[in-house]
Coordinates of C-alpha atoms in Angstrom, one line a residue:
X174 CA 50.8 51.0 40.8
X175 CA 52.4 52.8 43.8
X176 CA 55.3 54.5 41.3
X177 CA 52.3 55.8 39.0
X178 CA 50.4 57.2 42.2
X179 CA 54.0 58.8 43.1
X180 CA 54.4 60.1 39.7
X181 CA 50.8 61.7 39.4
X182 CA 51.0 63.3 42.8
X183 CA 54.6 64.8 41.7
X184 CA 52.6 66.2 38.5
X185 CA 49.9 67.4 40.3
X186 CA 52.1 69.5 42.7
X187 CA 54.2 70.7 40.0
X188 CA 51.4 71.6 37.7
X189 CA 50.0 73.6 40.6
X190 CA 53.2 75.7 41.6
X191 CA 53.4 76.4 37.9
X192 CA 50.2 78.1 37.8
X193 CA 50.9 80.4 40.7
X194 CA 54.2 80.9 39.3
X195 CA 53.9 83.9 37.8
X196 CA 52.1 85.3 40.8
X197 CA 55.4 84.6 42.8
X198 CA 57.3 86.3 39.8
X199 CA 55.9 89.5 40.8
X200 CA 56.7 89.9 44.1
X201 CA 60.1 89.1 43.4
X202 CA 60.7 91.0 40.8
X203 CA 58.0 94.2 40.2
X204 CA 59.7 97.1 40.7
X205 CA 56.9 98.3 43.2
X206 CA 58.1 96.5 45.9
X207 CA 62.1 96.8 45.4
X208 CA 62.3 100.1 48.5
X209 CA 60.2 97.9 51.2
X210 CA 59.4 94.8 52.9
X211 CA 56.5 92.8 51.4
X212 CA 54.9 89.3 52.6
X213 CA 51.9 87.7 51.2
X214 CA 50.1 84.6 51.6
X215 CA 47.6 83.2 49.3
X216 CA 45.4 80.1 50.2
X217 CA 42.8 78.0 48.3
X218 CA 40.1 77.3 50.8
X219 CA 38.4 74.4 48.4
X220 CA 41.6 72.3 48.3
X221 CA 42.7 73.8 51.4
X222 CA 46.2 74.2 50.5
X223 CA 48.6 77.3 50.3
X224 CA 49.0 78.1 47.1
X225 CA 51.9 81.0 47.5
X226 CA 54.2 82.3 50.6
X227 CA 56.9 85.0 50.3
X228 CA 57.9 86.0 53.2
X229 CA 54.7 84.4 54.9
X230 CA 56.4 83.5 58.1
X231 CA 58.2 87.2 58.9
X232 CA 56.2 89.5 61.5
X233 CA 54.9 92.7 60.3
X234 CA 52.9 95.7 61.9
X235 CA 49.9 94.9 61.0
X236 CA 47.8 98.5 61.8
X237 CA 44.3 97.8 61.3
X238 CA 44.5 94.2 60.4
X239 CA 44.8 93.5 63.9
X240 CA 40.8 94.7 64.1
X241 CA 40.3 90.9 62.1
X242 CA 42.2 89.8 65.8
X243 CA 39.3 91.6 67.9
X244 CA 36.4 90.6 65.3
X245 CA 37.5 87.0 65.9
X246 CA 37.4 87.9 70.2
X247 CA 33.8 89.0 69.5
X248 CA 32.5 86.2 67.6
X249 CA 33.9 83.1 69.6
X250 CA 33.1 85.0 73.0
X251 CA 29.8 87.3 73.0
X252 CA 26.4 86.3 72.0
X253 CA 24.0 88.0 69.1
X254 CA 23.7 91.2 71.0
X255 CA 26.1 93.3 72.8
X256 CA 26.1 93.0 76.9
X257 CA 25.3 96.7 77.5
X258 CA 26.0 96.9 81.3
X259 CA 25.3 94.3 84.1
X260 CA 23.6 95.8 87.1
X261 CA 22.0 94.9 91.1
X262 CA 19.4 96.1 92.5
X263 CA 19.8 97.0 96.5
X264 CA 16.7 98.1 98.5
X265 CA 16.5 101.3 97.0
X266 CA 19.6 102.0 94.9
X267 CA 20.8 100.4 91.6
X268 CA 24.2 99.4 91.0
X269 CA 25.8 99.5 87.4
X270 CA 28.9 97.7 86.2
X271 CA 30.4 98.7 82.9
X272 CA 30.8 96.3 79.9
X273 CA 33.3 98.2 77.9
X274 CA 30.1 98.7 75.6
X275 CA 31.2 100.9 73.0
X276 CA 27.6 101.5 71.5
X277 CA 26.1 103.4 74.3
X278 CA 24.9 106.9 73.1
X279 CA 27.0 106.4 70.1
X280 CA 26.5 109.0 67.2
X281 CA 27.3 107.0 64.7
X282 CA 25.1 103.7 65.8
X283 CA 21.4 103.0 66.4
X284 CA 19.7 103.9 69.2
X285 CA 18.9 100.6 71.7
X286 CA 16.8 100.1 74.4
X287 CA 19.4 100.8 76.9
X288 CA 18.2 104.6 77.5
X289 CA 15.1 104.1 78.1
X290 CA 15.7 101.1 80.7
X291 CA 18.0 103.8 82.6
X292 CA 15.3 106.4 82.0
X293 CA 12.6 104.2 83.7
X294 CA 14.2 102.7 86.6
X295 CA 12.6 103.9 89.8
X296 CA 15.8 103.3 91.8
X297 CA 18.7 105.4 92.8
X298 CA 21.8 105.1 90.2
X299 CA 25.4 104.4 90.7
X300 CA 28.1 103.5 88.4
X301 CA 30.7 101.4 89.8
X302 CA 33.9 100.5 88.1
X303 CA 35.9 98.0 90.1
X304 CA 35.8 95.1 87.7
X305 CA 38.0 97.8 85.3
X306 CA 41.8 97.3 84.6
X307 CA 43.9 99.2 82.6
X308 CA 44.7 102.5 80.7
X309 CA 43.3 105.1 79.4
X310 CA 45.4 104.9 75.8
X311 CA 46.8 102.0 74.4
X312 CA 50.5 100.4 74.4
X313 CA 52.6 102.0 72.4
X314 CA 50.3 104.7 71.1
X315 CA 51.6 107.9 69.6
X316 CA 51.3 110.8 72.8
X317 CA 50.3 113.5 70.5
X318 CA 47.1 111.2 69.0
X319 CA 44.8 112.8 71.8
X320 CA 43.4 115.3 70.0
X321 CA 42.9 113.2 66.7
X322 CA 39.4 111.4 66.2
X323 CA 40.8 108.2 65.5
X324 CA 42.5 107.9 69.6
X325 CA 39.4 108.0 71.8
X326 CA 40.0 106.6 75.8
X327 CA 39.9 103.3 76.7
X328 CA 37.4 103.6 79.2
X329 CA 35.2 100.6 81.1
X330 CA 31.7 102.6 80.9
X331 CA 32.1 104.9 77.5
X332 CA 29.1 107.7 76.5
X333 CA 29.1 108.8 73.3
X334 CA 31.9 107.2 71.5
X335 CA 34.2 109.1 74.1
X336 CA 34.7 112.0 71.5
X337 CA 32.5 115.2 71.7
X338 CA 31.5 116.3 68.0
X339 CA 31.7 119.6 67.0
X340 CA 29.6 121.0 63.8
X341 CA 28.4 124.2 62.5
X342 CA 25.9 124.8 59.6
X343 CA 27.6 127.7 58.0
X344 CA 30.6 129.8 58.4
X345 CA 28.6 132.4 60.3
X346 CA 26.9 130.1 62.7
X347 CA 28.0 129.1 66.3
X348 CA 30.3 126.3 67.2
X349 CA 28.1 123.8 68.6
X350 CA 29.3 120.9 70.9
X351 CA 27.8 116.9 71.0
X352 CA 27.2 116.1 73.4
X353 CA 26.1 119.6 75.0
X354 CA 27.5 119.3 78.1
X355 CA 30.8 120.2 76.3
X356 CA 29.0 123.7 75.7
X357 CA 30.9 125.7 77.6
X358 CA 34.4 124.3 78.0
X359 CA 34.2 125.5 74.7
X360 CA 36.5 129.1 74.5
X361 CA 34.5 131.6 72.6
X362 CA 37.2 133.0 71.1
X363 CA 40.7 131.0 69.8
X364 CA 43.8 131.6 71.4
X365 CA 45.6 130.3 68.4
X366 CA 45.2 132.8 65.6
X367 CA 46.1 130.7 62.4
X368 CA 44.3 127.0 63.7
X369 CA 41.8 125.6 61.4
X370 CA 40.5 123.0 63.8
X371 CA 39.1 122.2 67.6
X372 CA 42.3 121.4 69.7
X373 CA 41.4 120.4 73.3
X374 CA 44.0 121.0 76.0
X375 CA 45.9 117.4 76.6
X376 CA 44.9 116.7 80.4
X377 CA 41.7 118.4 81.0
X378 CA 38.6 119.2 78.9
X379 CA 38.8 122.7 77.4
X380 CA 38.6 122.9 73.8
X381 CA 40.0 125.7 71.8
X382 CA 37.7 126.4 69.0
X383 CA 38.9 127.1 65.3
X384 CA 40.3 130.6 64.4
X385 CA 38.4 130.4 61.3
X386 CA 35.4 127.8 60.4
X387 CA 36.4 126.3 56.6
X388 CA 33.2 125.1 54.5
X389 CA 34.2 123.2 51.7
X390 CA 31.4 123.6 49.1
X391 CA 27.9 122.0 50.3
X392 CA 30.2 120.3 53.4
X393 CA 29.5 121.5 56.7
X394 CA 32.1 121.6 59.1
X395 CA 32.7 118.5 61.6
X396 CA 35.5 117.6 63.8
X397 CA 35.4 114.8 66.3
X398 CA 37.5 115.3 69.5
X399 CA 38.3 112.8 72.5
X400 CA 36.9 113.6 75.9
X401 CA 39.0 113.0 78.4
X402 CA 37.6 110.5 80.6
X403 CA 37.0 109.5 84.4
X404 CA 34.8 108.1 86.7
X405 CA 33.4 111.5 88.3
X406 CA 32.9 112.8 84.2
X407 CA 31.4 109.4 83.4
X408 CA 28.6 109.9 86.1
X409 CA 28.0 113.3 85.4
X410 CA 27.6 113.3 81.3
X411 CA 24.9 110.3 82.1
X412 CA 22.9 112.6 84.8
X413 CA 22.9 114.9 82.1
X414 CA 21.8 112.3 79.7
X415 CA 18.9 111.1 81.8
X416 CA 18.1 114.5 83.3
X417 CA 18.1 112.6 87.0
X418 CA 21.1 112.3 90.0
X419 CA 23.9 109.5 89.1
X420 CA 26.3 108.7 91.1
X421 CA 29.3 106.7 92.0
X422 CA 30.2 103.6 94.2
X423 CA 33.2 101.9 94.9
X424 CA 31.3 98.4 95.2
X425 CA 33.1 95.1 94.1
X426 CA 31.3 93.2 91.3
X427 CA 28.8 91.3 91.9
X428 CA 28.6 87.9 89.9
X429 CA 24.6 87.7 90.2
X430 CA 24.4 90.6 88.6
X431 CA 21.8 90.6 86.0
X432 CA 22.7 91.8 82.3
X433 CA 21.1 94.4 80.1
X434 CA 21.4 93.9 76.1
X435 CA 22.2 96.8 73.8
X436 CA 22.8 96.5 70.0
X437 CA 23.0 93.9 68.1
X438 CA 26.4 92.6 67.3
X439 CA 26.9 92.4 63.7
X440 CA 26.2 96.1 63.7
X441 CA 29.1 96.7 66.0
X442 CA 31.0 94.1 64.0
X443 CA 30.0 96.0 60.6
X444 CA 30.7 99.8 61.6
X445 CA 34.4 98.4 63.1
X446 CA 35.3 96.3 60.0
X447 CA 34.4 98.6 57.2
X448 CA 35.3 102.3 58.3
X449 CA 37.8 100.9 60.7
X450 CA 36.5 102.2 63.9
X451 CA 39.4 102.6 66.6
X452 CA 37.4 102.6 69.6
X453 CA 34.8 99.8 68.5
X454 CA 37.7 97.7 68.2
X455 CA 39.3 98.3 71.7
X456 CA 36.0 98.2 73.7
X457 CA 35.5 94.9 71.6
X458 CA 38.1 93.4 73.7
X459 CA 36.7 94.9 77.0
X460 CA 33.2 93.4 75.9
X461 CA 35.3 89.7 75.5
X462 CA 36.9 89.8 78.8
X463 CA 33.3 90.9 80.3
X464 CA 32.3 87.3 79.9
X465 CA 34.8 86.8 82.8
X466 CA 33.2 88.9 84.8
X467 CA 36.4 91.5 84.3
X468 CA 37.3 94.7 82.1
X469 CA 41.1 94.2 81.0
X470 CA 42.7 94.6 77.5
X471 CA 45.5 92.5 78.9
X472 CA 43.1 89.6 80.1
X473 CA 41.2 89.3 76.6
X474 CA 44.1 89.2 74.5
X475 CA 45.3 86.6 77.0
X476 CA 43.2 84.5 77.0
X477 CA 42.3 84.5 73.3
X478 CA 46.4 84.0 72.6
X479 CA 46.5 80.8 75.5
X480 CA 43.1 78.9 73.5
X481 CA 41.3 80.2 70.4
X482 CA 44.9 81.5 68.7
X483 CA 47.4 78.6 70.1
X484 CA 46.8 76.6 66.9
X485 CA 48.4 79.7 64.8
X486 CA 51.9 78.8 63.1
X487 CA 53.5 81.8 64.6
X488 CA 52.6 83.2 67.7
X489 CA 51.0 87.0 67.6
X490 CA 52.5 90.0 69.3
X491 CA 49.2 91.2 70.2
X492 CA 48.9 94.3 72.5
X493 CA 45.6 96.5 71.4
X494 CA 42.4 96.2 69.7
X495 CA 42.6 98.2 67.2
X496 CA 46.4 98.2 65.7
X497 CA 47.5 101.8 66.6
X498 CA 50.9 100.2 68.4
X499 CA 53.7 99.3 66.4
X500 CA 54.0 97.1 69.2
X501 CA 51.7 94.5 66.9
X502 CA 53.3 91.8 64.8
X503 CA 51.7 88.9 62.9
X504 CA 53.0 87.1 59.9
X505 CA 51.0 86.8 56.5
X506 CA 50.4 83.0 57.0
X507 CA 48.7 83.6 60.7
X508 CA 46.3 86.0 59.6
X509 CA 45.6 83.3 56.8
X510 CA 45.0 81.0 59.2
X511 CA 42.6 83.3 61.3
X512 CA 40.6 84.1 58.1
X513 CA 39.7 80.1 57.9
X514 CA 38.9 81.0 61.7
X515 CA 36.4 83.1 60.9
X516 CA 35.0 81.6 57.5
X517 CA 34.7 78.4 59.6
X518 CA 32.4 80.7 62.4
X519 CA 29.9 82.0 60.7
X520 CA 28.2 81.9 57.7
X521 CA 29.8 83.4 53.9
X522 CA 26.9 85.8 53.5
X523 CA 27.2 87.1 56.5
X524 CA 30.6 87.6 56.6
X525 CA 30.7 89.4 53.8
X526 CA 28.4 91.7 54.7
X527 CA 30.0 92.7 57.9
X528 CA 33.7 93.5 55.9
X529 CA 34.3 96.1 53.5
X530 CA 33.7 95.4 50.0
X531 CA 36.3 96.3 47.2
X532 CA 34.7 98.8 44.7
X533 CA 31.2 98.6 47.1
X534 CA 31.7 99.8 50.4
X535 CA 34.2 100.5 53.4
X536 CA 37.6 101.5 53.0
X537 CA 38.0 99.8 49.9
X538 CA 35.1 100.9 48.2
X539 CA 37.5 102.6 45.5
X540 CA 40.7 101.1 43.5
X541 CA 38.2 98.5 42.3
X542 CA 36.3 97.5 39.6
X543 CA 32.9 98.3 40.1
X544 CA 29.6 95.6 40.0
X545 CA 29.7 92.8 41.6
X546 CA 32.2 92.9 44.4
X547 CA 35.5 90.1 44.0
X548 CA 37.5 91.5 47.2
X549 CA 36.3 91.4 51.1
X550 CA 38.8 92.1 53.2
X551 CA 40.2 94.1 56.1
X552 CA 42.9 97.2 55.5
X553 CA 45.5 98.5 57.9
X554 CA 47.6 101.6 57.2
X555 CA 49.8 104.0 58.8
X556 CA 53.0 105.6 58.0
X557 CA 54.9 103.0 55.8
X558 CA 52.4 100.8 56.0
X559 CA 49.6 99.2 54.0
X560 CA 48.1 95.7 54.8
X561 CA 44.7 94.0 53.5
X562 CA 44.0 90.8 54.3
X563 CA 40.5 89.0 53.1
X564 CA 38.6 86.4 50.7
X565 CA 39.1 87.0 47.0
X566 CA 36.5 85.5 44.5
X567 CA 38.0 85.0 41.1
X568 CA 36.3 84.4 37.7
X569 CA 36.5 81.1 37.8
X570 CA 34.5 80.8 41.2
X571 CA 37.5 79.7 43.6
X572 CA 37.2 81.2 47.2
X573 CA 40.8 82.1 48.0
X574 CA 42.2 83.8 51.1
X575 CA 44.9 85.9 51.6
X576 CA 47.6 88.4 53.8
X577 CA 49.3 91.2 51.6
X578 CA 51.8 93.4 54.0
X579 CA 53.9 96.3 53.1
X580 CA 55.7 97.6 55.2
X581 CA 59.1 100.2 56.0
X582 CA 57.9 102.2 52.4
X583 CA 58.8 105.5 51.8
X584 CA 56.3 106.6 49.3
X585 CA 52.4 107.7 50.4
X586 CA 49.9 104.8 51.5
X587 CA 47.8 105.4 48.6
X588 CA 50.5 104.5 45.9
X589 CA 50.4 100.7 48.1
X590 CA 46.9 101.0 48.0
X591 CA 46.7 100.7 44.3
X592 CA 49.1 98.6 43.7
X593 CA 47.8 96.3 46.1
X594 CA 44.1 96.8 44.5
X595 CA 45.7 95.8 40.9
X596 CA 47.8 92.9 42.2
X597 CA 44.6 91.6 43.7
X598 CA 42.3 92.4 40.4
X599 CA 44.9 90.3 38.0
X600 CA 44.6 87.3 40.4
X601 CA 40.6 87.4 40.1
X602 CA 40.8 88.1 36.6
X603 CA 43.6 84.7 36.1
X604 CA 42.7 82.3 38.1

């Protein structure tokens, strides 16, 4: 009796490698991945057992992937809305602690209730931010990313996303700045006779404006900028904002401080995940450590690497939120592992509403078939780089998770992209 259970378990194993045989074939042997390094990790969640590994226990840069990290921070350490600021109240004055909220006055989120609560208080403001550690850009950032969009400050009280956004209807129309308070460091005339796009000088806030303002078709122009941040800047943008004094006190943090709520989280979560916000993701981790009554990159990510990551089969090099350092490095079979993580927190539906949705939504909304979404999943990319890690529904109805890396390529992301897209497609459409 034992030898027959021996036997059919031997079977049973060998029958299953077979079928995912062909899908280790491929990355061996496709001619696609013969210039770079490529690891991938594939695991069935209902038998809960890896199906295929190459090169699942190397490190790679992850990029973006490493947002999945900071999505993980947020769900097993803030509640179902976002601590907005904690504040005192002192005779006649107000004191406010940043959270690291990223939200606040945020073009491209709703609107909470954390205006008007400013707007209404009868006491004297000031922003104090001694429960802050850290700097202004990430480790291992590029230098020259301060102009781009995608690099705002890491800042422990932001306004407006950090960026100011610049926009004009028509080609003939005026330059205008968002917020206005960036009107006039605006020059009225570039110095820079051939430049297409707002360039702001690197340590101060002036902003050169275009030469020339380029309308493509019905598009209007748009360019997103980051401010340069500080404490004085921070106090006067929200005067401005709430049209009353603010000012600034260098008072430690108080632990009775009470706390005011701001957006709900799954919107945060949701705006991060599927357009791959940058600063979302690194104020994520200052809104983690807030639960410890601090503001520190460095705190968060240790603390999440010492308990909710110390089960992970390789340890993460984890230095940002969002995965703009090349510092990063996690292995295929790690971020498996946090996907069952996060399947395990919260439920499917929800989940899948909050990643991007191959062929639907996100940054994979194209290289898919379109109907009913098969892929959610997380991209990364930079130079020689292309990562998406996620939950892939096939046509049989198995729930599989899975870590595709490339990197060290020397052709464009997009060709990756693709071929990543159709690698993914014949495993929904096989299995």
């Amino acid at each position: 009796m034992r030898l027959f259970s021996y036997i059919w378990i031997f079977l049973f194993l060998l029958t299953g490698c077979a079928t995912y045989r062909p899908i280790q074939r491929e990355l061996l042997r496709h001619p696609a991945l013969a210039d770079h390094f490529t690891g991938f990790a594939l695991y069935d969640w209902e038998s809960q057992k890896m199906l295929v590994q190459h090169n699942a226990d190397r490190y790679f840069t992850p990029a973006s992937n490493t947002k999945l990290f900071s999505f993980y921070a947020g769900l097993t350490t803030l509640k179902d809305s976002i601590p907005a600021l904690r504040y005192v109240v002192r005779g006649d004055s107000m004191i406010i602690w940043g959270t690291g909220d990223g939200s606040f006055l945020n073009p491209d989120l709703p609107k909470t209730a954390v205006l008007p609560f400013l707007q209404n208080r009868p006491e004297k403001l000031f922003l104090s931010f001694t429960n802050f550690s850290g700097n202004r850009l990430g480790s291992g950032w590029a230098w020259d990313d301060y102009n781009d969009y995608y690099s705002p400050e890491v800042t422990p009280f932001p306004l407006y996303g950090n960026i100011v956004r610049f926009s004009a209807p028509n080609r003939s129309s005026q330059l205008l700045a968002a917020p206005s308070f960036f009107q006039d460091s605006l020059t009225p005339v570039s110095r820079r006779p051939t430049s297409l796009n707002v360039q702001r000088d690197e340590f101060r806030n002036q902003f050169d404006r275009p030469h020339a303002l380029v309308i493509s078709g019905e598009r209007l122009f748009r360019q997103d900028v980051p401010f340069r941040w500080s404490p004085g800047l921070a106090a006067q943008l929200l005067a401005d904002t709430l049209n009353r004094t603010v000012g600034l006190a260098d008072i430690p943090f108080d632990r009775s401080a009470k706390t005011v709520y701001g957006l709900p989280a799954d919107s945060l979560y949701k705006r991060m995940m599927q357009v791959s916000d940058n600063m979302l993701a690194e104020h994520l981790l200052l809104l983690a450590s807030s639960t410890h009554d601090t503001i520190s990159t460095t705190f968060a990510l240790e603390k999440m690497i010492q308990n909710q990551l110390s089960d992970l089969p390789d340890r993460p090099i984890w230095v940002d939120g969002s995965g703009l350092s090349r510092y990063n490095l996690f292995t295929p079979r790690s971020l498996v592992v946090l996907l069952q993580k996060i399947y395990r927190t919260i439920p499917e539906e929800r989940l899948f509403n909050i990643l991007a949705a191959g062929g639907r939504s996100g940054t994979i909304r194209s290289g898919y078939k379109p109907g009913q979404p098969y892929v959610f999943a997380k991209s990364g990319s930079m130079s020689g780089v292309y990562n998406l890690s996620g939950y892939l529904i096939t046509k049989k109805g198995k729930l599989l998770l899975f870590s595709m890396m490339h990197n060290s390529f020397p052709r464009p992301v997009s060709e990756m992209r693709k071929w990543t897209a159709a690698f993914l497609t014949e495993i929904h459409e096989r299995y």
